[in-house]
Amino acid sequence: MLERIYKAQQMMDGACKALGRQINIMEVCGTHTVSIFRNGIRTVLPKAIKLLSGPGCPVCVTDQSYIDIVLELAQRDDCIIATYGDMIRVPGGAGSLETRKSTADVRVVLSSEDALQLAKDNPDKTVVFIAVGFETTAPATAVVIKEAAERDIENFCVLSGHKLVVPAMRALLSEKNDRIDAFLCPGHVAVIIGYGAFGQIVDEFSRPCVVAGFEPMQIIEGLGEIARQLGEGRAELGSVYTAAVTEEGNTVAQRLIAECFDCADGYWRGLGEIKKSTLKVKDKFEQFDAFRRFDVTETPTEDTSGCRCGEVLCGLIEPSQCRLFAAACTPETPVGPCMVSSEGVCAAWFKYSRRKEKRK
Amino acid sequence: MGNRFGAKTTLLPDAGPGDIVLVHAGFAIQIIAEEEAKKTWQLIAEIDEFSDTQNRVSG
């Protein structure tokens, strides 16, 4: 194990020497972010290598107007809100699902199937599944949309907030932050879409894209492979997650996504509108689309809280540069989504980095 | 080792009894070769061993 760490470190030292400047590597996956902090990976990297945590946590990139729609639906007597647990505490314009719990019927589910089961068990209510997440969770939503259609489960619908990773990476490089030198690509997303899907970023922007799993060794080796490429002046597509990721991905899951969703322009917190970056329920399944069933639309509003999650997600600032961080905004009293989610960058900083900074 | 829970194989129709699978949000999304899975388990065991040693040294 130690030999493998040393080897990756050698690659990184080589890249630092070759480039002679700070190297910015962005991970686009909440699980990577947490693993990097929890395992102290930053401490084994050369100083010139800077890890940026990008828009990889589903909760963090969900626009506030989407949360506001969730809260609006939660107020209805005829609805049960079924949601993954990490959405519960995300603040909208006024309160969160947690603060509405006394008046709203909110159920935490571990999978989309549990949400559909709720609909079967509660025929007199409409179950709205809060479907957030990237390509990894979108197929699970597609499965229940199809099942609801096949079995005629009319009291079920999904509020699709699903997002696509590659369009966000493109938006980052072309508009928000062109100082990103390479991407450490998300492992589970790659299991679904295949590592080949990141080839577009390599071709269009000449940036190394390397897929890694979530064990610390995977992340270190992924960073080592990125460093090798940068040191040699190359930009290639790579994967160190050979145990689970293939070039073409899970084609069954891809077909299900294509069958149930259309790509649509959509809003990301902090990144604004990104072309063809979200998944909208296909017309064929419109009766299971909560946006159409309740005639609601996302209308982004200006965030006036002073929260800088948007800049954090683009890798433009570190959480500690936000004046709310660890003051008005803490995991107990989160202002922005990056502090709410256990996978959020601000939450990870708060938990793992603050003590070290204090000691300085 | 680990937890016990149910997962759907809708996204992985080829998976069958005895297979080792990667599960995300209640769905199996990929079959993992036993050899690859063993490598991961071994690495986890090594890390555990390593942190035990570290604890002994520092403690």
XYZ file of C-alpha atoms in Angstrom:
419
model
C 0.000 0.000 0.000
C 2.708 2.484 0.974
C 4.621 1.738 -2.233
C 1.566 2.689 -4.251
C 1.235 5.954 -2.346
C 4.923 6.767 -2.918
C 4.567 6.047 -6.626
C 1.612 8.430 -6.936
C 3.516 11.026 -4.917
C 6.462 10.756 -7.309
C 4.134 11.437 -10.243
C 2.741 14.467 -8.445
C 6.189 15.819 -7.611
C 7.125 15.342 -11.258
C 4.078 17.270 -12.460
C 4.764 20.123 -10.027
C 8.342 20.358 -11.271
C 7.306 20.215 -14.938
C 4.605 22.856 -14.636
C 6.277 25.085 -12.047
C 2.987 26.491 -10.817
C -0.086 25.576 -8.775
C -2.015 22.647 -10.247
C -5.785 22.692 -9.764
C -7.523 19.312 -9.821
C -11.285 19.241 -9.359
C -13.291 16.305 -8.068
C -16.916 16.302 -9.165
C -18.373 13.893 -6.669
C -19.611 14.372 -3.118
C -18.366 10.944 -2.073
C -14.865 11.819 -3.306
C -15.005 15.094 -1.363
C -15.868 13.313 1.872
C -13.298 10.552 1.325
C -10.555 13.111 0.596
C -11.235 14.936 3.865
C -11.951 11.910 6.039
C -8.787 10.137 4.972
C -6.568 13.204 5.116
C -5.570 12.838 1.472
C -4.675 16.516 1.171
C -1.883 15.966 3.680
C -0.010 13.533 1.408
C -0.081 15.839 -1.634
C 2.639 18.310 -2.615
C 1.757 21.896 -1.673
C 1.459 22.956 -5.319
C -1.394 20.522 -5.941
C -4.696 22.065 -5.019
C -7.859 19.976 -4.844
C -11.060 21.798 -5.712
C -14.431 20.311 -4.790
C -16.814 20.834 -7.667
C -20.565 20.498 -8.188
C -20.731 16.813 -7.262
C -23.208 16.679 -4.420
C -26.816 16.427 -5.661
C -28.285 18.479 -2.827
C -25.706 21.240 -3.261
C -26.466 21.844 -6.923
C -30.240 21.846 -6.511
C -31.599 25.328 -7.136
C -33.464 27.039 -4.326
C -36.551 27.422 -6.531
C -36.767 23.611 -6.726
C -36.698 23.431 -2.909
C -39.420 26.083 -2.812
C -41.627 23.918 -5.047
C -40.998 20.937 -2.742
C -42.043 23.055 0.244
C -45.132 24.266 -1.615
C -46.194 20.700 -2.416
C -45.470 19.645 1.162
C -48.138 22.121 2.324
C -50.854 20.284 0.431
C -53.116 17.992 2.469
C -53.411 15.541 -0.399
C -49.655 14.934 -0.823
C -47.025 12.771 0.800
C -43.471 13.889 0.087
C -41.043 10.980 -0.358
C -37.420 12.084 -0.289
C -33.859 10.870 0.137
C -32.724 11.881 3.612
C -30.202 14.543 2.645
C -32.897 16.856 1.211
C -34.734 17.176 4.520
C -32.700 20.015 5.957
C -31.967 22.039 2.826
C -33.327 25.542 3.326
C -35.605 27.059 0.704
C -36.828 30.640 0.699
C -38.786 29.974 3.897
C -37.883 26.986 6.034
C -37.018 23.423 5.053
C -38.860 20.099 4.959
C -37.623 19.559 8.492
C -39.217 22.760 9.800
C -42.466 21.894 7.961
C -42.616 18.419 9.472
C -45.394 19.276 11.927
C -47.769 20.302 9.136
C -46.556 18.213 6.211
C -46.369 14.475 5.566
C -42.697 13.923 4.734
C -41.206 10.425 4.512
C -37.546 9.573 4.104
C -36.908 6.758 1.631
C -33.741 4.834 0.814
C -34.724 4.048 -2.744
C -37.225 5.035 -5.417
C -38.947 1.676 -4.909
C -39.771 2.658 -1.324
C -41.469 5.802 -2.671
C -43.580 3.785 -5.099
C -44.491 1.404 -2.280
C -45.743 4.399 -0.268
C -48.106 5.216 -3.131
C -49.411 1.642 -3.156
C -49.920 1.783 0.614
C -51.641 5.187 0.607
C -54.153 5.160 -2.263
C -55.996 8.248 -0.965
C -52.873 10.459 -1.170
C -50.565 11.494 -3.993
C -46.960 10.521 -3.343
C -44.455 13.004 -4.787
C -40.973 11.497 -5.087
C -38.267 14.155 -4.781
C -36.002 12.741 -7.451
C -32.593 14.372 -7.173
C -29.189 13.058 -8.115
C -26.971 12.476 -11.110
C -26.856 9.652 -13.637
C -26.443 7.163 -10.787
C -29.903 7.706 -9.313
C -31.777 8.691 -12.493
C -32.126 5.051 -13.655
C -33.706 4.153 -10.303
C -36.281 6.903 -10.902
C -36.866 5.665 -14.444
C -37.594 2.179 -13.116
C -40.434 3.419 -10.885
C -41.891 5.754 -13.526
C -42.196 2.760 -15.849
C -43.566 0.544 -13.093
C -46.149 3.179 -12.123
C -47.228 3.413 -15.767
C -47.392 -0.349 -16.257
C -49.341 -0.950 -13.062
C -51.466 2.167 -13.404
C -50.441 3.612 -10.055
C -52.065 6.980 -10.576
C -51.315 8.491 -7.184
C -47.558 8.556 -7.812
C -45.419 11.197 -9.482
C -41.813 12.375 -9.500
C -40.399 15.885 -9.260
C -37.331 15.348 -11.407
C -34.348 17.392 -10.298
C -31.951 14.939 -11.963
C -28.798 16.426 -13.403
C -26.039 15.384 -15.792
C -22.394 15.667 -14.815
C -20.671 16.161 -18.182
C -22.616 19.332 -19.206
C -21.692 20.865 -15.834
C -18.004 20.102 -16.371
C -18.250 21.755 -19.781
C -19.995 24.828 -18.309
C -17.303 25.104 -15.634
C -14.433 25.105 -18.111
C -16.069 27.285 -20.743
C -17.582 29.944 -18.469
C -16.873 29.719 -14.766
C -13.374 28.553 -14.028
C -10.883 27.802 -16.791
C -8.077 27.360 -14.267
C -9.142 23.782 -13.593
C -6.252 21.678 -14.930
C -7.873 18.246 -14.681
C -10.895 16.364 -13.393
C -11.019 13.411 -11.026
C -14.238 11.916 -12.383
C -16.992 10.326 -10.276
C -16.861 6.549 -9.952
C -20.520 5.600 -9.659
C -21.637 8.036 -12.367
C -19.022 6.392 -14.588
C -20.391 2.934 -13.760
C -23.607 4.084 -15.439
C -22.444 6.352 -18.294
C -19.081 4.633 -18.904
C -15.709 6.355 -18.658
C -15.912 6.966 -22.404
C -18.485 9.700 -21.756
C -15.789 11.952 -20.283
C -13.886 11.771 -23.575
C -15.804 14.857 -24.785
C -14.158 16.958 -22.081
C -10.710 15.612 -22.925
C -11.250 16.318 -26.635
C -12.871 19.746 -26.297
C -10.747 21.228 -23.547
C -7.545 19.138 -23.462
C -7.887 18.364 -19.773
C -7.031 14.962 -18.263
C -10.147 13.148 -17.004
C -9.525 10.151 -14.763
C -12.245 8.069 -13.096
C -11.558 6.806 -9.585
C -13.475 4.841 -6.957
C -13.964 5.973 -3.374
C -11.359 4.101 -1.375
C -8.490 6.428 -0.433
C -6.017 4.368 -2.474
C -8.217 4.803 -5.552
C -8.264 8.557 -5.130
C -4.512 8.778 -4.605
C -3.844 6.605 -7.655
C -6.320 8.639 -9.709
C -4.484 11.811 -8.725
C -1.181 10.096 -9.548
C -2.447 9.215 -13.043
C -3.629 12.809 -13.576
C -0.224 14.071 -12.433
C 1.568 11.668 -14.783
C -0.404 13.081 -17.713
C 0.121 16.710 -16.690
C 3.831 16.102 -16.131
C 4.153 14.623 -19.616
C 2.082 17.416 -21.138
C -0.753 15.053 -22.083
C -4.526 15.098 -21.656
C -6.065 11.647 -21.773
C -9.083 9.718 -20.703
C -8.346 7.261 -17.934
C -9.833 5.102 -15.226
C -8.249 3.524 -12.187
C -11.630 2.119 -11.120
C -11.221 -0.978 -13.262
C -13.183 -3.160 -10.852
C -16.488 -1.466 -11.688
C -16.169 0.932 -14.598
C -16.212 -0.025 -18.262
C -15.826 2.258 -21.254
C -19.473 1.923 -22.305
C -21.078 1.745 -18.840
C -24.359 0.120 -17.812
C -26.349 0.125 -21.048
C -29.529 -1.175 -19.404
C -29.528 1.871 -17.125
C -28.707 4.218 -20.027
C -31.621 2.858 -22.061
C -33.992 3.352 -19.115
C -32.897 6.980 -18.729
C -33.416 7.582 -22.457
C -36.803 5.890 -22.350
C -38.202 8.016 -19.502
C -36.418 11.364 -19.741
C -35.521 14.110 -22.211
C -32.415 16.265 -21.768
C -33.464 19.830 -21.000
C -31.817 23.128 -20.113
C -31.945 23.632 -16.374
C -30.810 25.550 -13.331
C -27.949 24.618 -11.040
C -27.319 26.384 -7.778
C -24.316 28.606 -8.230
C -23.793 27.732 -11.872
C -27.016 29.177 -13.267
C -28.677 27.766 -16.352
C -26.769 25.029 -18.162
C -27.824 23.809 -21.597
C -29.069 20.209 -21.833
C -27.971 19.455 -18.270
C -31.142 18.221 -16.585
C -33.561 15.349 -17.081
C -37.213 16.115 -17.680
C -39.900 13.398 -17.659
C -40.865 12.482 -21.232
C -44.285 13.517 -22.577
C -45.219 9.853 -22.785
C -45.128 9.710 -18.968
C -46.449 13.222 -18.299
C -49.063 12.048 -15.799
C -46.184 10.984 -13.538
C -44.424 14.341 -13.855
C -45.079 16.406 -10.707
C -44.164 19.655 -12.509
C -47.028 19.107 -14.952
C -49.452 17.486 -12.525
C -49.317 20.478 -10.165
C -48.517 23.070 -12.840
C -45.371 24.367 -11.125
C -42.144 25.642 -12.698
C -38.718 26.565 -11.383
C -38.154 30.323 -11.396
C -34.725 31.096 -9.982
C -34.583 33.998 -7.561
C -31.649 36.014 -6.332
C -30.152 34.584 -3.134
C -29.856 37.452 -0.686
C -28.455 35.505 2.291
C -24.834 36.302 1.410
C -24.198 32.564 0.912
C -21.304 31.916 -1.491
C -21.984 28.208 -2.172
C -22.041 29.011 -5.901
C -18.459 30.236 -5.935
C -17.423 27.331 -3.709
C -18.965 24.828 -6.154
C -17.075 26.400 -9.066
C -13.800 26.090 -7.165
C -13.379 29.885 -7.166
C -13.190 30.270 -3.386
C -12.650 27.982 -0.411
C -15.440 27.704 2.174
C -13.442 29.643 4.760
C -13.465 32.665 2.419
C -17.244 32.975 2.829
C -18.038 35.317 5.703
C -20.961 33.120 6.801
C -18.759 30.012 7.148
C -18.563 28.680 10.715
C -20.270 31.884 11.899
C -23.898 32.203 10.764
C -23.582 28.991 8.731
C -22.762 25.752 10.571
C -24.004 22.161 10.217
C -26.477 22.926 13.039
C -27.766 26.119 11.390
C -26.952 25.766 7.701
C -27.546 28.754 5.421
C -26.388 27.149 2.176
C -26.745 23.644 0.765
C -23.001 22.895 0.868
C -23.234 23.022 4.668
C -26.414 20.916 4.860
C -25.438 17.794 3.021
C -22.990 15.417 4.638
C -21.393 15.328 1.172
C -21.228 19.118 0.942
C -17.877 20.862 0.640
C -18.579 23.334 3.449
C -19.734 20.564 5.801
C -16.555 18.595 5.059
C -14.408 21.677 5.699
C -16.259 22.392 8.917
C -15.831 18.860 10.164
C -12.266 18.095 9.083
C -10.318 21.281 8.348
C -11.378 23.856 10.880
C -9.487 22.522 13.824
C -6.253 22.521 11.872
C -6.800 26.123 10.815
C -7.447 27.216 14.372
C -4.180 25.692 15.484
C -2.168 27.759 13.007
C -18.561 -8.438 7.228
C -20.885 -5.498 6.435
C -24.660 -5.032 6.476
C -27.491 -7.152 5.143
C -30.177 -5.601 2.963
C -32.230 -6.097 -0.181
C -31.398 -4.534 -3.540
C -33.188 -4.614 -6.899
C -31.472 -6.129 -9.925
C -33.631 -4.328 -12.517
C -30.598 -2.388 -13.780
C -28.444 -5.507 -13.778
C -30.540 -8.301 -15.294
C -27.506 -10.562 -15.699
C -26.784 -10.660 -11.968
C -27.621 -13.902 -10.214
C -27.144 -15.751 -6.941
C -23.525 -15.721 -5.771
C -22.564 -12.573 -7.694
C -20.856 -9.701 -5.913
C -22.547 -6.442 -6.902
C -22.099 -2.709 -6.407
C -25.294 -1.168 -4.977
C -26.390 2.465 -5.296
C -29.651 3.848 -3.835
C -31.207 0.417 -3.504
C -30.254 -0.819 -6.979
C -27.430 -3.124 -8.033
C -25.574 -1.254 -10.792
C -22.536 -3.425 -11.564
C -21.201 -6.931 -11.066
C -17.769 -6.941 -9.446
C -15.365 -9.787 -10.269
C -14.509 -11.807 -7.164
C -10.816 -11.171 -7.702
C -11.355 -7.400 -7.837
C -13.627 -7.486 -4.796
C -10.981 -9.465 -2.904
C -8.385 -6.796 -3.732
C -10.640 -4.148 -2.186
C -11.368 -6.244 0.904
C -7.686 -6.957 1.303
C -6.878 -3.255 1.026
C -9.481 -2.427 3.664
C -7.979 -5.088 5.930
C -4.502 -3.619 5.315
C -5.700 -0.131 6.190
C -7.274 -1.463 9.407
C -4.036 -3.240 10.271
C -2.021 -0.144 9.437
C -4.129 2.151 11.630
C -3.930 -0.406 14.458
C -0.140 -0.246 14.232
C -0.213 3.557 14.158
C -2.418 3.601 17.246
C -0.031 1.321 19.087
C 2.960 3.459 18.154
C 1.352 6.731 19.144
C -0.541 5.276 22.122
